[in-house]
Coordinates of C-alpha atoms and ligand atoms in Angstrom, one line a residue:
M1 CA -28.7 25.7 15.4
S2 CA -24.9 27.7 13.6
E3 CA -22.1 26.0 16.4
N4 CA -18.2 26.9 16.5
I5 CA -16.6 24.4 15.2
S6 CA -12.9 23.6 15.1
V7 CA -11.6 20.9 12.7
L8 CA -7.8 19.8 12.7
G9 CA -6.5 18.4 9.8
L10 CA -7.0 19.3 5.8
G11 CA -5.9 16.1 3.9
L12 CA -9.1 14.8 2.1
M13 CA -11.8 13.5 4.3
G14 CA -11.0 16.7 6.7
T15 CA -10.9 19.0 3.9
A16 CA -14.9 17.4 3.2
L17 CA -15.6 17.5 6.7
A18 CA -14.8 21.0 6.3
K19 CA -16.7 22.1 3.8
S20 CA -19.9 20.2 5.1
L21 CA -19.7 21.8 7.9
L22 CA -19.5 25.4 6.3
A23 CA -21.8 24.3 4.3
A24 CA -24.7 24.0 7.3
G25 CA -24.2 27.4 8.2
H26 CA -21.4 26.5 10.9
Q27 CA -18.7 28.8 11.9
V28 CA -15.9 26.8 11.1
T29 CA -12.3 27.3 12.2
V30 CA -9.4 25.5 10.3
W31 CA -6.1 24.1 11.0
N32 CA -3.0 22.4 8.7
R33 CA 0.3 21.2 9.4
T34 CA 0.7 22.4 5.4
P35 CA -1.2 25.7 5.7
A36 CA -2.6 26.7 2.0
K37 CA -4.4 23.2 2.4
A38 CA -6.8 25.8 4.2
D39 CA -6.7 28.2 1.2
P40 CA -10.4 26.6 -0.6
L41 CA -11.7 26.6 2.8
V42 CA -10.6 30.0 3.7
A43 CA -12.4 31.6 0.3
E44 CA -15.5 29.9 1.2
G45 CA -15.8 31.4 4.4
A46 CA -13.6 28.9 7.1
K47 CA -11.2 31.6 9.2
Q48 CA -7.6 29.5 9.4
A49 CA -5.9 29.8 13.0
A50 CA -2.1 29.9 13.2
T51 CA -1.7 26.9 15.5
P52 CA -3.7 24.0 16.6
A53 CA -3.8 25.4 20.1
A54 CA -5.4 29.0 18.2
A55 CA -8.4 26.4 16.3
V56 CA -8.7 24.5 19.7
A57 CA -9.9 28.0 21.7
A58 CA -11.9 29.0 18.3
S59 CA -14.8 26.5 19.0
E60 CA -15.8 23.9 21.8
L61 CA -16.4 21.1 19.5
V62 CA -13.3 20.4 17.8
I63 CA -13.0 17.7 15.1
A64 CA -10.0 15.8 14.7
C65 CA -8.9 14.0 11.2
L66 CA -5.2 13.5 11.6
L67 CA -3.0 10.4 9.6
D68 CA -3.2 8.6 12.6
S69 CA -3.8 9.2 16.0
R70 CA 0.1 9.5 17.3
S71 CA -0.5 13.3 14.5
V72 CA -3.3 14.0 16.8
T73 CA -1.8 13.8 20.6
A74 CA 1.2 15.6 18.7
T75 CA -1.0 18.2 17.1
L76 CA -3.0 18.8 21.4
E77 CA -0.3 18.5 23.1
G78 CA -0.4 22.4 24.2
A79 CA -3.9 22.8 23.8
E80 CA -6.0 24.7 26.6
L81 CA -8.9 21.9 26.1
R82 CA -10.4 22.4 29.2
G83 CA -14.6 22.6 28.3
R84 CA -14.1 20.9 24.9
V85 CA -15.2 18.3 22.9
I86 CA -12.7 16.7 21.0
A87 CA -14.1 14.6 18.9
N88 CA -11.5 12.3 16.6
L89 CA -12.1 11.1 14.1
T90 CA -8.4 9.9 12.7
T91 CA -9.4 6.0 11.6
S92 CA -7.8 4.7 15.4
R93 CA -7.2 1.2 17.4
P94 CA -9.2 0.2 20.1
V95 CA -6.6 0.7 22.3
E96 CA -5.6 4.1 21.2
A97 CA -9.0 5.3 21.5
R98 CA -8.3 4.8 25.0
E99 CA -6.1 6.5 25.5
I100 CA -7.0 9.3 23.8
A101 CA -10.2 9.1 25.7
A102 CA -7.2 9.0 28.8
L103 CA -5.8 12.2 28.2
V104 CA -8.7 14.1 27.3
S105 CA -10.2 14.2 30.3
E106 CA -7.0 14.2 32.3
R107 CA -7.0 17.8 30.3
G108 CA -10.3 18.9 31.4
G109 CA -12.1 17.7 28.5
D110 CA -14.9 15.8 26.6
H111 CA -14.2 13.1 24.2
L112 CA -15.8 11.0 21.0
A113 CA -14.3 8.5 19.2
G114 CA -15.4 8.5 15.6
G115 CA -15.3 5.8 12.5
I116 CA -15.9 7.1 8.8
M117 CA -17.8 4.8 6.4
A118 CA -17.5 7.1 3.9
I119 CA -15.3 8.3 1.3
P120 CA -14.3 12.1 1.3
Q121 CA -16.5 12.5 -1.5
M122 CA -19.8 10.3 0.2
I123 CA -19.4 13.8 2.7
A124 CA -22.8 14.8 3.4
T125 CA -24.4 12.7 0.8
P126 CA -27.1 10.2 2.5
G127 CA -24.9 7.1 2.1
A128 CA -21.7 8.6 4.6
L129 CA -21.7 7.0 7.9
I130 CA -20.1 7.9 10.8
L131 CA -20.1 5.6 14.3
Y132 CA -19.3 7.7 17.7
S133 CA -18.4 6.0 21.3
G134 CA -17.7 7.6 24.0
S135 CA -19.2 10.6 25.9
K136 CA -23.2 10.5 26.5
A137 CA -23.5 13.8 26.8
A138 CA -21.6 15.1 24.2
Y139 CA -22.8 13.5 21.7
D140 CA -26.4 14.5 22.8
R141 CA -25.3 18.1 22.9
Y142 CA -23.9 18.0 19.9
E143 CA -25.6 14.8 17.6
Q144 CA -27.5 17.8 15.1
A145 CA -23.7 19.6 14.0
L146 CA -22.9 16.8 14.2
S147 CA -25.2 14.9 10.9
A148 CA -23.8 17.9 9.0
M149 CA -20.4 15.4 7.4
A150 CA -23.1 12.1 7.9
R151 CA -25.4 10.4 9.5
P152 CA -24.3 9.5 12.8
Q153 CA -24.8 6.4 15.3
Y154 CA -23.7 6.0 18.8
T155 CA -22.6 3.4 19.5
G156 CA -21.8 3.1 23.4
A157 CA -19.8 5.3 26.5
D158 CA -16.6 2.6 26.2
P159 CA -14.0 5.3 23.9
A160 CA -12.9 1.9 22.2
M161 CA -16.5 0.6 21.0
A162 CA -16.5 3.6 17.7
P163 CA -12.8 2.3 16.5
L164 CA -13.6 -1.3 17.1
L165 CA -16.7 -1.5 14.8
D166 CA -15.3 1.0 12.4
L167 CA -12.3 -2.1 12.1
A168 CA -14.7 -4.7 11.9
M169 CA -16.5 -2.9 9.1
L170 CA -12.8 -3.0 7.2
T171 CA -12.3 -6.6 7.7
G172 CA -15.9 -6.8 6.1
M173 CA -14.9 -5.4 3.4
Y174 CA -11.2 -6.6 2.6
G175 CA -12.5 -10.6 3.0
Q176 CA -15.4 -9.3 0.2
M177 CA -12.5 -8.3 -1.6
A178 CA -10.3 -11.2 -0.3
G179 CA -13.0 -13.1 -2.3
F180 CA -13.4 -11.1 -5.5
L181 CA -10.3 -11.3 -6.2
E182 CA -9.9 -14.3 -6.0
A183 CA -13.0 -15.8 -8.0
A184 CA -12.5 -13.2 -10.4
A185 CA -9.3 -14.6 -11.1
L186 CA -11.0 -18.4 -11.8
V187 CA -13.0 -16.5 -14.2
R188 CA -10.8 -14.4 -15.8
S189 CA -8.9 -17.9 -16.2
A190 CA -11.5 -19.1 -18.2
G191 CA -12.1 -16.4 -20.4
Y192 CA -15.2 -15.6 -19.6
P193 CA -16.3 -11.6 -19.3
L194 CA -16.0 -10.4 -15.7
R195 CA -17.7 -7.6 -15.5
D196 CA -21.8 -10.1 -16.5
F197 CA -19.7 -12.8 -14.2
T198 CA -19.7 -9.5 -11.1
S199 CA -22.8 -8.2 -12.0
G200 CA -24.8 -10.4 -13.3
L201 CA -23.9 -13.6 -11.5
L202 CA -21.6 -12.0 -8.7
V203 CA -22.9 -9.2 -7.0
P204 CA -26.8 -11.4 -6.3
W205 CA -25.0 -13.5 -5.0
L206 CA -22.9 -12.1 -2.5
N207 CA -26.4 -9.9 -1.7
A208 CA -28.2 -13.2 -0.7
M209 CA -25.4 -14.9 1.2
A210 CA -25.2 -11.7 3.2
A211 CA -29.0 -11.8 3.9
Q212 CA -27.8 -14.7 6.1
Q213 CA -24.9 -13.2 8.1
P214 CA -27.9 -12.2 10.9
A215 CA -29.3 -15.4 10.8
W216 CA -25.7 -17.0 11.9
A217 CA -24.7 -13.6 14.0
E218 CA -28.1 -15.7 16.6
K219 CA -25.8 -18.8 16.8
M220 CA -22.3 -17.6 17.2
E221 CA -24.3 -14.9 20.4
S222 CA -26.2 -18.6 21.6
G223 CA -22.9 -21.0 21.2
D224 CA -25.4 -23.2 18.9
H225 CA -23.7 -23.9 15.5
G226 CA -26.3 -26.5 14.3
T227 CA -26.7 -26.4 11.5
D228 CA -29.8 -27.0 8.3
V229 CA -28.0 -25.1 5.5
S230 CA -24.7 -27.8 5.3
N231 CA -22.0 -29.3 7.5
L232 CA -18.5 -28.3 8.0
E233 CA -18.1 -31.9 6.7
I234 CA -19.8 -30.5 2.9
N235 CA -17.9 -27.4 3.0
R236 CA -14.3 -28.8 3.3
S237 CA -15.0 -30.9 1.0
G238 CA -16.7 -28.3 -1.0
V239 CA -13.6 -26.7 -0.8
A240 CA -11.3 -28.8 -0.8
N241 CA -12.8 -29.2 -4.3
L242 CA -12.6 -25.0 -5.2
V243 CA -8.6 -25.2 -4.1
R244 CA -7.5 -28.3 -6.7
A245 CA -9.5 -26.4 -9.8
F246 CA -7.9 -23.0 -8.7
H247 CA -4.5 -25.2 -9.3
E248 CA -6.6 -27.1 -12.9
Q249 CA -6.5 -23.6 -14.4
G250 CA -3.8 -22.3 -12.9
V251 CA -4.9 -19.5 -10.5
R252 CA -3.5 -19.6 -7.3
P253 CA -5.8 -20.4 -4.6
D254 CA -3.7 -17.9 -2.0
L255 CA -6.4 -15.5 -0.5
L256 CA -9.0 -19.4 0.2
L257 CA -5.9 -21.1 1.4
P258 CA -6.7 -19.2 5.1
M259 CA -10.0 -20.2 4.7
Q260 CA -9.4 -23.8 3.8
E261 CA -6.6 -24.5 7.2
I262 CA -9.6 -23.0 9.3
L263 CA -12.5 -25.3 8.0
E264 CA -9.5 -29.0 8.2
R265 CA -9.1 -27.7 12.1
R266 CA -12.5 -27.5 13.3
V267 CA -13.3 -31.0 11.5
A268 CA -10.2 -32.5 13.7
R269 CA -12.1 -31.8 16.4
G270 CA -14.5 -33.3 15.2
L271 CA -17.3 -30.8 15.3
A272 CA -18.1 -31.5 11.2
H273 CA -21.8 -31.9 12.4
E274 CA -21.7 -28.0 12.8
G275 CA -22.3 -25.0 10.4
L276 CA -20.1 -22.8 9.4
S277 CA -20.8 -20.0 11.9
G278 CA -18.8 -22.4 14.0
L279 CA -15.4 -21.3 12.7
V280 CA -15.9 -18.3 14.8
E281 CA -14.8 -20.0 17.7
E282 CA -11.2 -21.3 15.6
L283 CA -10.7 -17.5 15.2
V284 CA -10.4 -16.6 19.2
A285 CA -6.9 -16.7 20.1
D286 CA -5.0 -18.7 22.9
Ligands
FVH301 N1 -9.4 9.2 3.2 C1 -11.0 8.2 3.1 O1 -11.7 7.2 2.5 C2 -10.8 7.8 4.5 C3 -12.0 6.8 4.7 C4 -12.0 7.1 5.6 C5 -11.5 7.2 7.3 N2 -10.5 7.6 6.6 C6 -9.7 8.7 8.0 O2 -9.3 9.5 8.0 C7 -8.3 9.9 8.4 C8 -7.5 11.5 7.1 O3 -7.4 10.6 5.7 P1 -8.3 11.2 5.0 O4 -7.7 10.8 4.1 O5 -7.8 13.0 5.3 O6 -6.0 11.0 4.5 P2 -5.1 12.5 3.7 O7 -5.3 13.0 2.7 O8 -3.7 12.4 3.9 O9 -4.4 13.6 5.4 C9 -3.4 13.3 6.0 C10 -3.8 14.3 6.9 O10 -3.3 14.7 8.2 C11 -2.3 15.8 8.8 N3 -1.0 14.9 9.5 C12 -0.4 14.1 9.1 N4 1.0 14.0 9.7 C13 0.5 14.5 10.0 C14 1.7 15.1 11.9 N5 2.4 14.5 12.0 N6 0.8 16.0 12.5 C15 0.0 16.8 12.4 N7 -0.8 16.8 10.6 C16 -0.3 15.7 10.0 C17 -2.4 16.1 7.2 O11 -1.4 17.2 6.7 P3 -0.4 17.8 5.6 O12 0.2 16.8 5.0 O13 -1.6 18.4 4.4 O14 0.2 19.2 5.6 C18 -3.4 15.6 6.9 O15 -4.0 16.9 6.9 C19 -7.7 8.5 8.3 O16 -7.2 8.1 9.8 C20 -8.2 8.2 7.4 O17 -7.5 6.6 8.0 C21 -9.6 8.4 5.2

């Protein structure tokens, strides 16, 4: 079914989103602070709105994909939101998502917060995922239209949930990147070909380790951090050994040191018998 959909923000991601909606046959109205960025989309059939308020007036479903939450709030200022669904796909902190949801609701609109798990080139391809949270009624009404951009997944009524899961997925990515950077620096110090190490050794190893994560997650949920794999004493000694090897190879272990500190702290509490899942308890702020 063809829908009227407005897109606010035509950066790299907003442009990809608008393109995918046009390709799926929707009537797309676009607005961007720098108007010239709309030209290629207009050539493909989009209508260009002169102001954000005009773009919001044009469609019941409005997708915002802007720099940050502040630019979303500023862009929506003065627009009539009554009867509109604002799907904000701008990367936001959980607190900001709740604030924008409240603002939209006060002005008579419905709200969905989104977390885009894709780069622009992945939009409208099978690997792309967009997490949503907030109004279930709005999600159900527009699920099919949203699926033109990426596989949609609803994560709950709390508007903060999709942004939080988005940030959690990014956290996992940066953690993996940190491990990769340290490993690459160590391997490079020995002159072994990095490409062979990465595709032949590291990636299969990381995949095997990642397969253990659901079991660790169960332990975290239950609070039972017992292990039959390797306890914290073994891991503490293993990481200390790693840090020494780094120094011996002339490589800085900077990205590994926080992990070592957390391991030491947990063991110092007398919990050396636990498995690695227990370290999650050390990350709760006082
Ligand atoms: N690009 C990516 O890979 C990702 C992946 C996952 C999620 N994001 C998030 O998407 C939001 C937009 O990112 P983007 O890549 O499209 O970013 P830019 O190409 O830099 O475009 C930014 C747009 O925001 C407009 N803008 C900036 N400041 C304001 C403002 N004060 N008022 C109104 N609009 C504003 C900017 O307009 P202009 O510079 O063209 O006039 C662009 O349309 C972002 O949350 C990512 O985290 C991207």
